[in-house]
Amino acid sequence: MTVKVQSEDFDVGAELAAMTGGKTGIGGVTLFVGLVRDMAGGESVSAMMLEHYPGMTERQLEAIEAEARARWPLDDALIIHRYGRLEPGDRIVLVATASAHREAAFESCHFLIDWLKTRAPFWKMEATPDGERWVAAKDSDDAAAARWTKPA
Amino acid sequence: MKILYFAWLRTKIGVATETVDLPAEVRDVGTLVEWLKTRSPKHADALANSTVVKVAVNQEHVPYDHPVGPGDEVALFPPVTGG
Protein backbone atom coordinates (compact mmCIF):
# COMPACT_ATOMS: atom_id res chain seq x y z
CA MET A 1 0.00 0.00 0.00
CA THR A 2 1.73 3.14 -1.18
CA VAL A 3 1.03 6.86 -1.41
CA LYS A 4 3.39 9.18 -3.29
CA VAL A 5 3.09 12.95 -3.77
CA GLN A 6 5.71 14.14 -6.23
CA SER A 7 6.49 16.67 -8.95
CA GLU A 8 8.14 14.07 -11.21
CA ASP A 9 6.34 11.98 -13.79
CA PHE A 10 5.67 8.30 -13.17
CA ASP A 11 5.96 5.20 -15.38
CA VAL A 12 2.66 3.33 -15.36
CA GLY A 13 4.20 0.05 -16.58
CA ALA A 14 6.97 0.12 -13.99
CA GLU A 15 4.50 0.93 -11.19
CA LEU A 16 2.23 -1.95 -12.31
CA ALA A 17 5.17 -4.36 -12.46
CA ALA A 18 6.37 -3.30 -8.98
CA MET A 19 2.86 -3.69 -7.57
CA THR A 20 2.20 -7.18 -8.91
CA GLY A 21 5.70 -8.72 -9.01
CA GLY A 22 5.79 -12.01 -7.13
CA LYS A 23 2.20 -11.74 -5.90
CA THR A 24 0.47 -14.62 -7.62
CA GLY A 25 -2.72 -14.27 -5.59
CA ILE A 26 -3.72 -11.11 -7.48
CA GLY A 27 -6.49 -11.80 -9.99
CA GLY A 28 -6.81 -8.31 -11.43
CA VAL A 29 -5.56 -4.74 -11.23
CA THR A 30 -7.65 -1.65 -12.03
CA LEU A 31 -5.66 1.41 -13.05
CA PHE A 32 -6.88 4.99 -13.41
CA VAL A 33 -4.57 7.58 -14.95
CA GLY A 34 -5.64 11.26 -14.93
CA LEU A 35 -4.22 13.48 -17.70
CA VAL A 36 -4.08 17.23 -18.33
CA ARG A 37 -6.60 18.18 -21.05
CA ASP A 38 -5.89 20.90 -23.62
CA MET A 39 -9.43 22.29 -23.32
CA ALA A 40 -11.57 23.30 -20.32
CA GLY A 41 -14.89 25.12 -20.39
CA GLY A 42 -14.50 25.85 -24.13
CA GLU A 43 -11.08 27.49 -23.67
CA SER A 44 -7.69 26.16 -24.61
CA VAL A 45 -5.39 25.34 -21.73
CA SER A 46 -1.63 25.73 -22.27
CA ALA A 47 -0.51 24.64 -18.79
CA MET A 48 -1.75 23.71 -15.35
CA MET A 49 -0.25 24.52 -11.95
CA LEU A 50 -1.12 22.08 -9.17
CA GLU A 51 -0.78 23.38 -5.62
CA HIS A 52 -1.10 21.16 -2.56
CA TYR A 53 -0.83 21.21 1.23
CA PRO A 54 2.33 19.27 2.11
CA GLY A 55 1.73 17.06 5.11
CA MET A 56 -2.05 17.14 4.97
CA THR A 57 -2.01 15.72 1.43
CA GLU A 58 -0.12 12.60 2.45
CA ARG A 59 -2.31 12.18 5.54
CA GLN A 60 -5.53 12.47 3.56
CA LEU A 61 -4.37 10.10 0.82
CA GLU A 62 -3.29 7.53 3.41
CA ALA A 63 -6.64 7.83 5.19
CA ILE A 64 -8.54 7.41 1.91
CA GLU A 65 -6.46 4.39 0.99
CA ALA A 66 -6.99 2.83 4.46
CA GLU A 67 -10.74 3.33 3.98
CA ALA A 68 -10.59 1.48 0.65
CA ARG A 69 -8.65 -1.39 2.22
CA ALA A 70 -11.26 -1.63 4.99
CA ARG A 71 -14.12 -1.80 2.47
CA TRP A 72 -12.71 -4.17 -0.15
CA PRO A 73 -10.41 -7.24 0.02
CA LEU A 74 -7.35 -5.65 -1.63
CA ASP A 75 -3.94 -7.20 -2.13
CA ASP A 76 -2.44 -3.81 -2.83
CA ALA A 77 -3.29 -0.17 -3.56
CA LEU A 78 -1.25 2.69 -4.96
CA ILE A 79 -1.91 6.41 -5.27
CA ILE A 80 0.56 8.75 -7.01
CA HIS A 81 -0.43 12.43 -7.33
CA ARG A 82 1.79 15.05 -8.95
CA TYR A 83 2.07 18.76 -8.15
CA GLY A 84 3.74 21.70 -9.86
CA ARG A 85 3.54 22.79 -13.52
CA LEU A 86 2.04 20.31 -15.99
CA GLU A 87 1.20 20.58 -19.69
CA PRO A 88 -1.59 19.06 -21.81
CA GLY A 89 -1.03 15.32 -22.17
CA ASP A 90 0.97 15.09 -18.93
CA ARG A 91 -0.05 12.53 -16.34
CA ILE A 92 -1.47 14.03 -13.10
CA VAL A 93 -2.57 11.08 -11.02
CA LEU A 94 -2.39 7.30 -10.88
CA VAL A 95 -4.70 5.14 -8.79
CA ALA A 96 -4.18 1.38 -8.90
CA THR A 97 -5.92 -1.33 -6.90
CA ALA A 98 -5.20 -5.05 -6.95
CA SER A 99 -7.43 -7.83 -5.70
CA ALA A 100 -8.11 -11.52 -6.16
CA HIS A 101 -11.45 -10.46 -7.69
CA ARG A 102 -12.14 -7.90 -10.40
CA GLU A 103 -15.21 -6.32 -8.76
CA ALA A 104 -13.21 -5.30 -5.68
CA ALA A 105 -10.46 -3.86 -7.89
CA PHE A 106 -12.92 -1.90 -10.10
CA GLU A 107 -15.03 -0.56 -7.26
CA SER A 108 -12.18 0.43 -4.95
CA CYS A 109 -10.36 2.25 -7.76
CA HIS A 110 -13.54 4.17 -8.60
CA PHE A 111 -14.06 4.97 -4.91
CA LEU A 112 -10.50 6.22 -4.49
CA ILE A 113 -10.53 8.59 -7.44
CA ASP A 114 -13.97 9.98 -6.49
CA TRP A 115 -12.85 10.62 -2.90
CA LEU A 116 -9.50 12.01 -4.00
CA LYS A 117 -11.26 14.69 -6.06
CA THR A 118 -13.26 15.92 -3.06
CA ARG A 119 -10.99 15.29 -0.05
CA ALA A 120 -7.33 15.51 -1.09
CA PRO A 121 -5.99 19.08 -0.68
CA PHE A 122 -4.95 19.84 -4.28
CA TRP A 123 -5.92 22.94 -6.26
CA LYS A 124 -5.54 23.44 -10.00
CA MET A 125 -4.76 26.71 -11.76
CA GLU A 126 -5.13 26.74 -15.56
CA ALA A 127 -3.24 29.00 -17.95
CA THR A 128 -5.60 30.06 -20.79
CA PRO A 129 -5.44 32.75 -23.53
CA ASP A 130 -7.42 35.01 -21.12
CA GLY A 131 -4.92 34.54 -18.31
CA GLU A 132 -4.58 32.28 -15.31
CA ARG A 133 -7.62 31.06 -13.40
CA TRP A 134 -8.26 28.74 -10.47
CA VAL A 135 -10.37 25.72 -11.35
CA ALA A 136 -13.68 25.68 -9.45
CA ALA A 137 -14.82 22.51 -7.70
CA LYS A 138 -17.65 20.72 -9.51
CA ASP A 139 -20.94 19.68 -7.91
CA SER A 140 -20.71 16.54 -10.04
CA ASP A 141 -17.52 15.57 -8.17
CA ASP A 142 -19.35 15.93 -4.83
CA ALA A 143 -22.23 13.82 -6.19
CA ALA A 144 -19.79 11.17 -7.40
CA ALA A 145 -18.16 10.95 -3.96
CA ALA A 146 -21.50 11.00 -2.13
CA ARG A 147 -22.73 7.82 -3.81
CA TRP A 148 -20.08 5.87 -1.85
CA THR A 149 -21.54 7.02 1.47
CA LYS A 150 -24.93 5.45 0.69
CA PRO A 151 -25.51 2.10 2.35
CA ALA A 152 -24.85 -0.76 -0.06
CA MET B 1 -1.50 30.26 16.00
CA LYS B 2 -0.22 29.38 12.55
CA ILE B 3 -2.65 30.14 9.68
CA LEU B 4 -2.11 28.81 6.16
CA TYR B 5 -3.89 29.98 2.99
CA PHE B 6 -4.11 28.05 -0.26
CA ALA B 7 -5.10 28.62 -3.91
CA TRP B 8 -7.12 31.81 -4.53
CA LEU B 9 -7.32 32.58 -0.81
CA ARG B 10 -3.52 32.81 -0.83
CA THR B 11 -3.41 34.96 -3.97
CA LYS B 12 -6.16 37.31 -2.70
CA ILE B 13 -4.67 37.77 0.78
CA GLY B 14 -1.12 37.94 -0.56
CA VAL B 15 0.59 35.66 1.97
CA ALA B 16 0.81 31.87 2.29
CA THR B 17 1.17 31.78 6.07
CA GLU B 18 0.90 34.08 9.04
CA THR B 19 1.32 33.67 12.78
CA VAL B 20 -1.34 35.40 14.88
CA ASP B 21 -2.06 35.98 18.57
CA LEU B 22 -5.67 35.01 19.17
CA PRO B 23 -8.01 37.41 20.94
CA ALA B 24 -10.22 35.93 23.68
CA GLU B 25 -13.37 35.93 21.54
CA VAL B 26 -11.93 33.38 19.11
CA ARG B 27 -13.12 29.98 20.29
CA ASP B 28 -13.87 28.02 17.14
CA VAL B 29 -13.36 28.09 13.37
CA GLY B 30 -16.38 30.36 12.83
CA THR B 31 -15.21 33.08 15.23
CA LEU B 32 -11.65 32.74 13.88
CA VAL B 33 -12.81 33.42 10.30
CA GLU B 34 -14.86 36.44 11.47
CA TRP B 35 -11.81 37.82 13.33
CA LEU B 36 -9.47 37.19 10.36
CA LYS B 37 -11.78 39.33 8.21
CA THR B 38 -10.92 42.33 10.41
CA ARG B 39 -7.17 42.03 9.80
CA SER B 40 -7.12 43.82 6.42
CA PRO B 41 -9.34 44.69 3.44
CA LYS B 42 -7.69 41.82 1.54
CA HIS B 43 -8.64 39.36 4.28
CA ALA B 44 -12.19 40.75 4.29
CA ASP B 45 -12.47 40.37 0.51
CA ALA B 46 -11.01 36.85 0.40
CA LEU B 47 -13.17 35.61 3.29
CA ALA B 48 -16.34 37.54 2.35
CA ASN B 49 -18.22 34.41 1.28
CA SER B 50 -17.27 32.00 4.03
CA THR B 51 -19.59 29.29 2.66
CA VAL B 52 -16.95 28.55 0.00
CA VAL B 53 -14.04 28.65 2.45
CA LYS B 54 -13.07 25.22 3.75
CA VAL B 55 -11.02 24.72 6.91
CA ALA B 56 -8.60 22.12 8.21
CA VAL B 57 -7.36 22.10 11.81
CA ASN B 58 -4.13 20.15 12.32
CA GLN B 59 -4.52 18.78 8.77
CA GLU B 60 -8.03 17.35 9.18
CA HIS B 61 -11.14 18.75 7.47
CA VAL B 62 -13.42 20.28 10.14
CA PRO B 63 -16.77 22.13 10.36
CA TYR B 64 -17.07 25.77 11.50
CA ASP B 65 -18.07 24.82 15.05
CA HIS B 66 -14.78 22.95 15.60
CA PRO B 67 -12.79 24.46 18.51
CA VAL B 68 -9.41 26.13 17.90
CA GLY B 69 -6.58 27.06 20.26
CA PRO B 70 -3.20 28.81 20.14
CA GLY B 71 -1.22 25.62 19.37
CA ASP B 72 -3.28 24.63 16.32
CA GLU B 73 -2.27 24.75 12.66
CA VAL B 74 -5.29 26.11 10.79
CA ALA B 75 -5.55 26.06 7.00
CA LEU B 76 -8.14 27.95 4.95
CA PHE B 77 -8.77 27.02 1.31
CA PRO B 78 -11.36 26.78 -1.46
CA PRO B 79 -13.01 23.44 -2.28
CA VAL B 80 -10.33 21.05 -3.54
CA THR B 81 -9.86 20.27 -7.25
CA GLY B 82 -7.32 17.46 -7.42
CA GLY B 83 -7.39 14.21 -9.35
PDB file of C-alpha atoms in Angstrom:
ATOM      1  CA  MET A   1       0.000   0.000   0.000  1.00  0.00           C
ATOM      2  CA  THR A   2       1.735   3.137  -1.182  1.00  0.00           C
ATOM      3  CA  VAL A   3       1.033   6.864  -1.407  1.00  0.00           C
ATOM      4  CA  LYS A   4       3.387   9.182  -3.295  1.00  0.00           C
ATOM      5  CA  VAL A   5       3.085  12.954  -3.773  1.00  0.00           C
ATOM      6  CA  GLN A   6       5.714  14.140  -6.231  1.00  0.00           C
ATOM      7  CA  SER A   7       6.485  16.669  -8.948  1.00  0.00           C
ATOM      8  CA  GLU A   8       8.142  14.068 -11.210  1.00  0.00           C
ATOM      9  CA  ASP A   9       6.336  11.985 -13.789  1.00  0.00           C
ATOM     10  CA  PHE A  10       5.667   8.296 -13.174  1.00  0.00           C
ATOM     11  CA  ASP A  11       5.963   5.203 -15.376  1.00  0.00           C
ATOM     12  CA  VAL A  12       2.656   3.327 -15.359  1.00  0.00           C
ATOM     13  CA  GLY A  13       4.202   0.054 -16.584  1.00  0.00           C
ATOM     14  CA  ALA A  14       6.975   0.125 -13.987  1.00  0.00           C
ATOM     15  CA  GLU A  15       4.497   0.927 -11.190  1.00  0.00           C
ATOM     16  CA  LEU A  16       2.234  -1.945 -12.308  1.00  0.00           C
ATOM     17  CA  ALA A  17       5.167  -4.356 -12.457  1.00  0.00           C
ATOM     18  CA  ALA A  18       6.370  -3.299  -8.984  1.00  0.00           C
ATOM     19  CA  MET A  19       2.865  -3.688  -7.571  1.00  0.00           C
ATOM     20  CA  THR A  20       2.203  -7.177  -8.909  1.00  0.00           C
ATOM     21  CA  GLY A  21       5.699  -8.717  -9.010  1.00  0.00           C
ATOM     22  CA  GLY A  22       5.791 -12.013  -7.130  1.00  0.00           C
ATOM     23  CA  LYS A  23       2.198 -11.740  -5.895  1.00  0.00           C
ATOM     24  CA  THR A  24       0.467 -14.623  -7.616  1.00  0.00           C
ATOM     25  CA  GLY A  25      -2.724 -14.268  -5.592  1.00  0.00           C
ATOM     26  CA  ILE A  26      -3.724 -11.115  -7.475  1.00  0.00           C
ATOM     27  CA  GLY A  27      -6.488 -11.799  -9.990  1.00  0.00           C
ATOM     28  CA  GLY A  28      -6.813  -8.312 -11.426  1.00  0.00           C
ATOM     29  CA  VAL A  29      -5.560  -4.744 -11.227  1.00  0.00           C
ATOM     30  CA  THR A  30      -7.652  -1.654 -12.034  1.00  0.00           C
ATOM     31  CA  LEU A  31      -5.665   1.413 -13.054  1.00  0.00           C
ATOM     32  CA  PHE A  32      -6.884   4.992 -13.407  1.00  0.00           C
ATOM     33  CA  VAL A  33      -4.571   7.585 -14.954  1.00  0.00           C
ATOM     34  CA  GLY A  34      -5.641  11.255 -14.934  1.00  0.00           C
ATOM     35  CA  LEU A  35      -4.216  13.478 -17.700  1.00  0.00           C
ATOM     36  CA  VAL A  36      -4.082  17.230 -18.332  1.00  0.00           C
ATOM     37  CA  ARG A  37      -6.601  18.182 -21.051  1.00  0.00           C
ATOM     38  CA  ASP A  38      -5.892  20.901 -23.622  1.00  0.00           C
ATOM     39  CA  MET A  39      -9.434  22.295 -23.320  1.00  0.00           C
ATOM     40  CA  ALA A  40     -11.569  23.295 -20.318  1.00  0.00           C
ATOM     41  CA  GLY A  41     -14.890  25.120 -20.390  1.00  0.00           C
ATOM     42  CA  GLY A  42     -14.499  25.848 -24.127  1.00  0.00           C
ATOM     43  CA  GLU A  43     -11.081  27.494 -23.667  1.00  0.00           C
ATOM     44  CA  SER A  44      -7.693  26.162 -24.615  1.00  0.00           C
ATOM     45  CA  VAL A  45      -5.385  25.339 -21.729  1.00  0.00           C
ATOM     46  CA  SER A  46      -1.626  25.731 -22.268  1.00  0.00           C
ATOM     47  CA  ALA A  47      -0.507  24.644 -18.792  1.00  0.00           C
ATOM     48  CA  MET A  48      -1.751  23.713 -15.348  1.00  0.00           C
ATOM     49  CA  MET A  49      -0.254  24.515 -11.953  1.00  0.00           C
ATOM     50  CA  LEU A  50      -1.120  22.082  -9.167  1.00  0.00           C
ATOM     51  CA  GLU A  51      -0.784  23.378  -5.619  1.00  0.00           C
ATOM     52  CA  HIS A  52      -1.101  21.155  -2.557  1.00  0.00           C
ATOM     53  CA  TYR A  53      -0.835  21.205   1.232  1.00  0.00           C
ATOM     54  CA  PRO A  54       2.328  19.270   2.109  1.00  0.00           C
ATOM     55  CA  GLY A  55       1.731  17.056   5.112  1.00  0.00           C
ATOM     56  CA  MET A  56      -2.049  17.136   4.966  1.00  0.00           C
ATOM     57  CA  THR A  57      -2.013  15.724   1.430  1.00  0.00           C
ATOM     58  CA  GLU A  58      -0.122  12.604   2.452  1.00  0.00           C
ATOM     59  CA  ARG A  59      -2.313  12.181   5.537  1.00  0.00           C
ATOM     60  CA  GLN A  60      -5.527  12.465   3.560  1.00  0.00           C
ATOM     61  CA  LEU A  61      -4.365  10.099   0.818  1.00  0.00           C
ATOM     62  CA  GLU A  62      -3.288   7.526   3.407  1.00  0.00           C
ATOM     63  CA  ALA A  63      -6.643   7.828   5.189  1.00  0.00           C
ATOM     64  CA  ILE A  64      -8.539   7.413   1.908  1.00  0.00           C
ATOM     65  CA  GLU A  65      -6.459   4.385   0.992  1.00  0.00           C
ATOM     66  CA  ALA A  66      -6.990   2.832   4.459  1.00  0.00           C
ATOM     67  CA  GLU A  67     -10.743   3.335   3.981  1.00  0.00           C
ATOM     68  CA  ALA A  68     -10.591   1.480   0.648  1.00  0.00           C
ATOM     69  CA  ARG A  69      -8.650  -1.388   2.223  1.00  0.00           C
ATOM     70  CA  ALA A  70     -11.263  -1.633   4.986  1.00  0.00           C
ATOM     71  CA  ARG A  71     -14.116  -1.795   2.472  1.00  0.00           C
ATOM     72  CA  TRP A  72     -12.713  -4.170  -0.150  1.00  0.00           C
ATOM     73  CA  PRO A  73     -10.410  -7.235   0.017  1.00  0.00           C
ATOM     74  CA  LEU A  74      -7.353  -5.648  -1.630  1.00  0.00           C
ATOM     75  CA  ASP A  75      -3.945  -7.203  -2.126  1.00  0.00           C
ATOM     76  CA  ASP A  76      -2.437  -3.807  -2.834  1.00  0.00           C
ATOM     77  CA  ALA A  77      -3.294  -0.172  -3.559  1.00  0.00           C
ATOM     78  CA  LEU A  78      -1.255   2.693  -4.964  1.00  0.00           C
ATOM     79  CA  ILE A  79      -1.913   6.411  -5.268  1.00  0.00           C
ATOM     80  CA  ILE A  80       0.556   8.749  -7.006  1.00  0.00           C
ATOM     81  CA  HIS A  81      -0.430  12.429  -7.331  1.00  0.00           C
ATOM     82  CA  ARG A  82       1.787  15.045  -8.949  1.00  0.00           C
ATOM     83  CA  TYR A  83       2.072  18.759  -8.147  1.00  0.00           C
ATOM     84  CA  GLY A  84       3.741  21.702  -9.863  1.00  0.00           C
ATOM     85  CA  ARG A  85       3.542  22.791 -13.517  1.00  0.00           C
ATOM     86  CA  LEU A  86       2.039  20.315 -15.989  1.00  0.00           C
ATOM     87  CA  GLU A  87       1.197  20.583 -19.689  1.00  0.00           C
ATOM     88  CA  PRO A  88      -1.594  19.063 -21.806  1.00  0.00           C
ATOM     89  CA  GLY A  89      -1.034  15.318 -22.173  1.00  0.00           C
ATOM     90  CA  ASP A  90       0.969  15.090 -18.931  1.00  0.00           C
ATOM     91  CA  ARG A  91      -0.049  12.530 -16.337  1.00  0.00           C
ATOM     92  CA  ILE A  92      -1.467  14.028 -13.103  1.00  0.00           C
ATOM     93  CA  VAL A  93      -2.575  11.081 -11.018  1.00  0.00           C
ATOM     94  CA  LEU A  94      -2.394   7.299 -10.884  1.00  0.00           C
ATOM     95  CA  VAL A  95      -4.700   5.145  -8.785  1.00  0.00           C
ATOM     96  CA  ALA A  96      -4.181   1.382  -8.904  1.00  0.00           C
ATOM     97  CA  THR A  97      -5.916  -1.333  -6.901  1.00  0.00           C
ATOM     98  CA  ALA A  98      -5.201  -5.047  -6.951  1.00  0.00           C
ATOM     99  CA  SER A  99      -7.431  -7.829  -5.703  1.00  0.00           C
ATOM    100  CA  ALA A 100      -8.108 -11.518  -6.161  1.00  0.00           C
ATOM    101  CA  HIS A 101     -11.445 -10.461  -7.692  1.00  0.00           C
ATOM    102  CA  ARG A 102     -12.143  -7.896 -10.403  1.00  0.00           C
ATOM    103  CA  GLU A 103     -15.214  -6.316  -8.757  1.00  0.00           C
ATOM    104  CA  ALA A 104     -13.209  -5.300  -5.680  1.00  0.00           C
ATOM    105  CA  ALA A 105     -10.465  -3.860  -7.887  1.00  0.00           C
ATOM    106  CA  PHE A 106     -12.916  -1.902 -10.101  1.00  0.00           C
ATOM    107  CA  GLU A 107     -15.035  -0.557  -7.261  1.00  0.00           C
ATOM    108  CA  SER A 108     -12.183   0.432  -4.946  1.00  0.00           C
ATOM    109  CA  CYS A 109     -10.360   2.254  -7.758  1.00  0.00           C
ATOM    110  CA  HIS A 110     -13.544   4.172  -8.600  1.00  0.00           C
ATOM    111  CA  PHE A 111     -14.060   4.969  -4.906  1.00  0.00           C
ATOM    112  CA  LEU A 112     -10.497   6.219  -4.491  1.00  0.00           C
ATOM    113  CA  ILE A 113     -10.530   8.594  -7.442  1.00  0.00           C
ATOM    114  CA  ASP A 114     -13.965   9.981  -6.487  1.00  0.00           C
ATOM    115  CA  TRP A 115     -12.847  10.623  -2.904  1.00  0.00           C
ATOM    116  CA  LEU A 116      -9.504  12.007  -3.998  1.00  0.00           C
ATOM    117  CA  LYS A 117     -11.258  14.688  -6.058  1.00  0.00           C
ATOM    118  CA  THR A 118     -13.264  15.916  -3.062  1.00  0.00           C
ATOM    119  CA  ARG A 119     -10.986  15.294  -0.048  1.00  0.00           C
ATOM    120  CA  ALA A 120      -7.328  15.505  -1.089  1.00  0.00           C
ATOM    121  CA  PRO A 121      -5.986  19.083  -0.683  1.00  0.00           C
ATOM    122  CA  PHE A 122      -4.952  19.839  -4.275  1.00  0.00           C
ATOM    123  CA  TRP A 123      -5.922  22.941  -6.264  1.00  0.00           C
ATOM    124  CA  LYS A 124      -5.537  23.437  -9.999  1.00  0.00           C
ATOM    125  CA  MET A 125      -4.759  26.713 -11.764  1.00  0.00           C
ATOM    126  CA  GLU A 126      -5.131  26.736 -15.559  1.00  0.00           C
ATOM    127  CA  ALA A 127      -3.236  29.004 -17.952  1.00  0.00           C
ATOM    128  CA  THR A 128      -5.596  30.064 -20.786  1.00  0.00           C
ATOM    129  CA  PRO A 129      -5.443  32.752 -23.532  1.00  0.00           C
ATOM    130  CA  ASP A 130      -7.422  35.014 -21.120  1.00  0.00           C
ATOM    131  CA  GLY A 131      -4.918  34.544 -18.306  1.00  0.00           C
ATOM    132  CA  GLU A 132      -4.577  32.279 -15.306  1.00  0.00           C
ATOM    133  CA  ARG A 133      -7.623  31.058 -13.402  1.00  0.00           C
ATOM    134  CA  TRP A 134      -8.258  28.741 -10.472  1.00  0.00           C
ATOM    135  CA  VAL A 135     -10.368  25.722 -11.353  1.00  0.00           C
ATOM    136  CA  ALA A 136     -13.676  25.681  -9.453  1.00  0.00           C
ATOM    137  CA  ALA A 137     -14.823  22.513  -7.701  1.00  0.00           C
ATOM    138  CA  LYS A 138     -17.653  20.717  -9.513  1.00  0.00           C
ATOM    139  CA  ASP A 139     -20.940  19.681  -7.907  1.00  0.00           C
ATOM    140  CA  SER A 140     -20.714  16.536 -10.043  1.00  0.00           C
ATOM    141  CA  ASP A 141     -17.524  15.565  -8.175  1.00  0.00           C
ATOM    142  CA  ASP A 142     -19.349  15.932  -4.831  1.00  0.00           C
ATOM    143  CA  ALA A 143     -22.227  13.824  -6.188  1.00  0.00           C
ATOM    144  CA  ALA A 144     -19.785  11.167  -7.403  1.00  0.00           C
ATOM    145  CA  ALA A 145     -18.161  10.946  -3.961  1.00  0.00           C
ATOM    146  CA  ALA A 146     -21.503  11.002  -2.132  1.00  0.00           C
ATOM    147  CA  ARG A 147     -22.728   7.825  -3.806  1.00  0.00           C
ATOM    148  CA  TRP A 148     -20.078   5.873  -1.854  1.00  0.00           C
ATOM    149  CA  THR A 149     -21.542   7.022   1.468  1.00  0.00           C
ATOM    150  CA  LYS A 150     -24.932   5.445   0.695  1.00  0.00           C
ATOM    151  CA  PRO A 151     -25.512   2.098   2.346  1.00  0.00           C
ATOM    152  CA  ALA A 152     -24.846  -0.758  -0.059  1.00  0.00           C
TER     153      ALA A 152
ATOM    154  CA  MET B   1      -1.498  30.263  16.004  1.00  0.00           C
ATOM    155  CA  LYS B   2      -0.219  29.378  12.549  1.00  0.00           C
ATOM    156  CA  ILE B   3      -2.647  30.136   9.683  1.00  0.00           C
ATOM    157  CA  LEU B   4      -2.113  28.813   6.156  1.00  0.00           C
ATOM    158  CA  TYR B   5      -3.894  29.980   2.994  1.00  0.00           C
ATOM    159  CA  PHE B   6      -4.110  28.047  -0.263  1.00  0.00           C
ATOM    160  CA  ALA B   7      -5.097  28.616  -3.913  1.00  0.00           C
ATOM    161  CA  TRP B   8      -7.125  31.811  -4.527  1.00  0.00           C
ATOM    162  CA  LEU B   9      -7.319  32.576  -0.813  1.00  0.00           C
ATOM    163  CA  ARG B  10      -3.520  32.814  -0.829  1.00  0.00           C
ATOM    164  CA  THR B  11      -3.406  34.962  -3.968  1.00  0.00           C
ATOM    165  CA  LYS B  12      -6.159  37.306  -2.702  1.00  0.00           C
ATOM    166  CA  ILE B  13      -4.672  37.767   0.781  1.00  0.00           C
ATOM    167  CA  GLY B  14      -1.119  37.935  -0.557  1.00  0.00           C
ATOM    168  CA  VAL B  15       0.585  35.664   1.970  1.00  0.00           C
ATOM    169  CA  ALA B  16       0.812  31.870   2.287  1.00  0.00           C
ATOM    170  CA  THR B  17       1.169  31.777   6.069  1.00  0.00           C
ATOM    171  CA  GLU B  18       0.904  34.081   9.036  1.00  0.00           C
ATOM    172  CA  THR B  19       1.317  33.666  12.783  1.00  0.00           C
ATOM    173  CA  VAL B  20      -1.342  35.398  14.883  1.00  0.00           C
ATOM    174  CA  ASP B  21      -2.060  35.978  18.569  1.00  0.00           C
ATOM    175  CA  LEU B  22      -5.667  35.006  19.171  1.00  0.00           C
ATOM    176  CA  PRO B  23      -8.015  37.406  20.944  1.00  0.00           C
ATOM    177  CA  ALA B  24     -10.217  35.932  23.681  1.00  0.00           C
ATOM    178  CA  GLU B  25     -13.370  35.928  21.539  1.00  0.00           C
ATOM    179  CA  VAL B  26     -11.930  33.384  19.112  1.00  0.00           C
ATOM    180  CA  ARG B  27     -13.115  29.978  20.292  1.00  0.00           C
ATOM    181  CA  ASP B  28     -13.867  28.020  17.137  1.00  0.00           C
ATOM    182  CA  VAL B  29     -13.357  28.092  13.369  1.00  0.00           C
ATOM    183  CA  GLY B  30     -16.382  30.358  12.831  1.00  0.00           C
ATOM    184  CA  THR B  31     -15.211  33.081  15.228  1.00  0.00           C
ATOM    185  CA  LEU B  32     -11.653  32.735  13.881  1.00  0.00           C
ATOM    186  CA  VAL B  33     -12.815  33.419  10.301  1.00  0.00           C
ATOM    187  CA  GLU B  34     -14.858  36.441  11.470  1.00  0.00           C
ATOM    188  CA  TRP B  35     -11.809  37.819  13.327  1.00  0.00           C
ATOM    189  CA  LEU B  36      -9.467  37.188  10.364  1.00  0.00           C
ATOM    190  CA  LYS B  37     -11.780  39.334   8.207  1.00  0.00           C
ATOM    191  CA  THR B  38     -10.918  42.331  10.415  1.00  0.00           C
ATOM    192  CA  ARG B  39      -7.165  42.028   9.798  1.00  0.00           C
ATOM    193  CA  SER B  40      -7.116  43.819   6.419  1.00  0.00           C
ATOM    194  CA  PRO B  41      -9.341  44.692   3.435  1.00  0.00           C
ATOM    195  CA  LYS B  42      -7.689  41.823   1.539  1.00  0.00           C
ATOM    196  CA  HIS B  43      -8.638  39.363   4.275  1.00  0.00           C
ATOM    197  CA  ALA B  44     -12.190  40.751   4.294  1.00  0.00           C
ATOM    198  CA  ASP B  45     -12.466  40.368   0.514  1.00  0.00           C
ATOM    199  CA  ALA B  46     -11.008  36.847   0.402  1.00  0.00           C
ATOM    200  CA  LEU B  47     -13.174  35.607   3.290  1.00  0.00           C
ATOM    201  CA  ALA B  48     -16.341  37.543   2.347  1.00  0.00           C
ATOM    202  CA  ASN B  49     -18.220  34.414   1.278  1.00  0.00           C
ATOM    203  CA  SER B  50     -17.268  32.003   4.028  1.00  0.00           C
ATOM    204  CA  THR B  51     -19.594  29.288   2.660  1.00  0.00           C
ATOM    205  CA  VAL B  52     -16.950  28.547  -0.003  1.00  0.00           C
ATOM    206  CA  VAL B  53     -14.039  28.653   2.451  1.00  0.00           C
ATOM    207  CA  LYS B  54     -13.071  25.217   3.749  1.00  0.00           C
ATOM    208  CA  VAL B  55     -11.025  24.717   6.914  1.00  0.00           C
ATOM    209  CA  ALA B  56      -8.595  22.120   8.206  1.00  0.00           C
ATOM    210  CA  VAL B  57      -7.359  22.100  11.811  1.00  0.00           C
ATOM    211  CA  ASN B  58      -4.125  20.150  12.321  1.00  0.00           C
ATOM    212  CA  GLN B  59      -4.516  18.776   8.774  1.00  0.00           C
ATOM    213  CA  GLU B  60      -8.035  17.349   9.175  1.00  0.00           C
ATOM    214  CA  HIS B  61     -11.145  18.746   7.472  1.00  0.00           C
ATOM    215  CA  VAL B  62     -13.423  20.275  10.145  1.00  0.00           C
ATOM    216  CA  PRO B  63     -16.766  22.131  10.356  1.00  0.00           C
ATOM    217  CA  TYR B  64     -17.068  25.767  11.495  1.00  0.00           C
ATOM    218  CA  ASP B  65     -18.069  24.823  15.050  1.00  0.00           C
ATOM    219  CA  HIS B  66     -14.781  22.950  15.600  1.00  0.00           C
ATOM    220  CA  PRO B  67     -12.785  24.461  18.513  1.00  0.00           C
ATOM    221  CA  VAL B  68      -9.414  26.129  17.901  1.00  0.00           C
ATOM    222  CA  GLY B  69      -6.582  27.059  20.259  1.00  0.00           C
ATOM    223  CA  PRO B  70      -3.196  28.806  20.143  1.00  0.00           C
ATOM    224  CA  GLY B  71      -1.223  25.622  19.365  1.00  0.00           C
ATOM    225  CA  ASP B  72      -3.283  24.631  16.322  1.00  0.00           C
ATOM    226  CA  GLU B  73      -2.274  24.745  12.657  1.00  0.00           C
ATOM    227  CA  VAL B  74      -5.294  26.113  10.795  1.00  0.00           C
ATOM    228  CA  ALA B  75      -5.546  26.059   6.995  1.00  0.00           C
ATOM    229  CA  LEU B  76      -8.145  27.946   4.948  1.00  0.00           C
ATOM    230  CA  PHE B  77      -8.772  27.025   1.313  1.00  0.00           C
ATOM    231  CA  PRO B  78     -11.362  26.781  -1.456  1.00  0.00           C
ATOM    232  CA  PRO B  79     -13.012  23.441  -2.280  1.00  0.00           C
ATOM    233  CA  VAL B  80     -10.328  21.054  -3.537  1.00  0.00           C
ATOM    234  CA  THR B  81      -9.863  20.269  -7.248  1.00  0.00           C
ATOM    235  CA  GLY B  82      -7.325  17.457  -7.420  1.00  0.00           C
ATOM    236  CA  GLY B  83      -7.394  14.207  -9.349  1.00  0.00           C
TER     237      GLY B  83
END
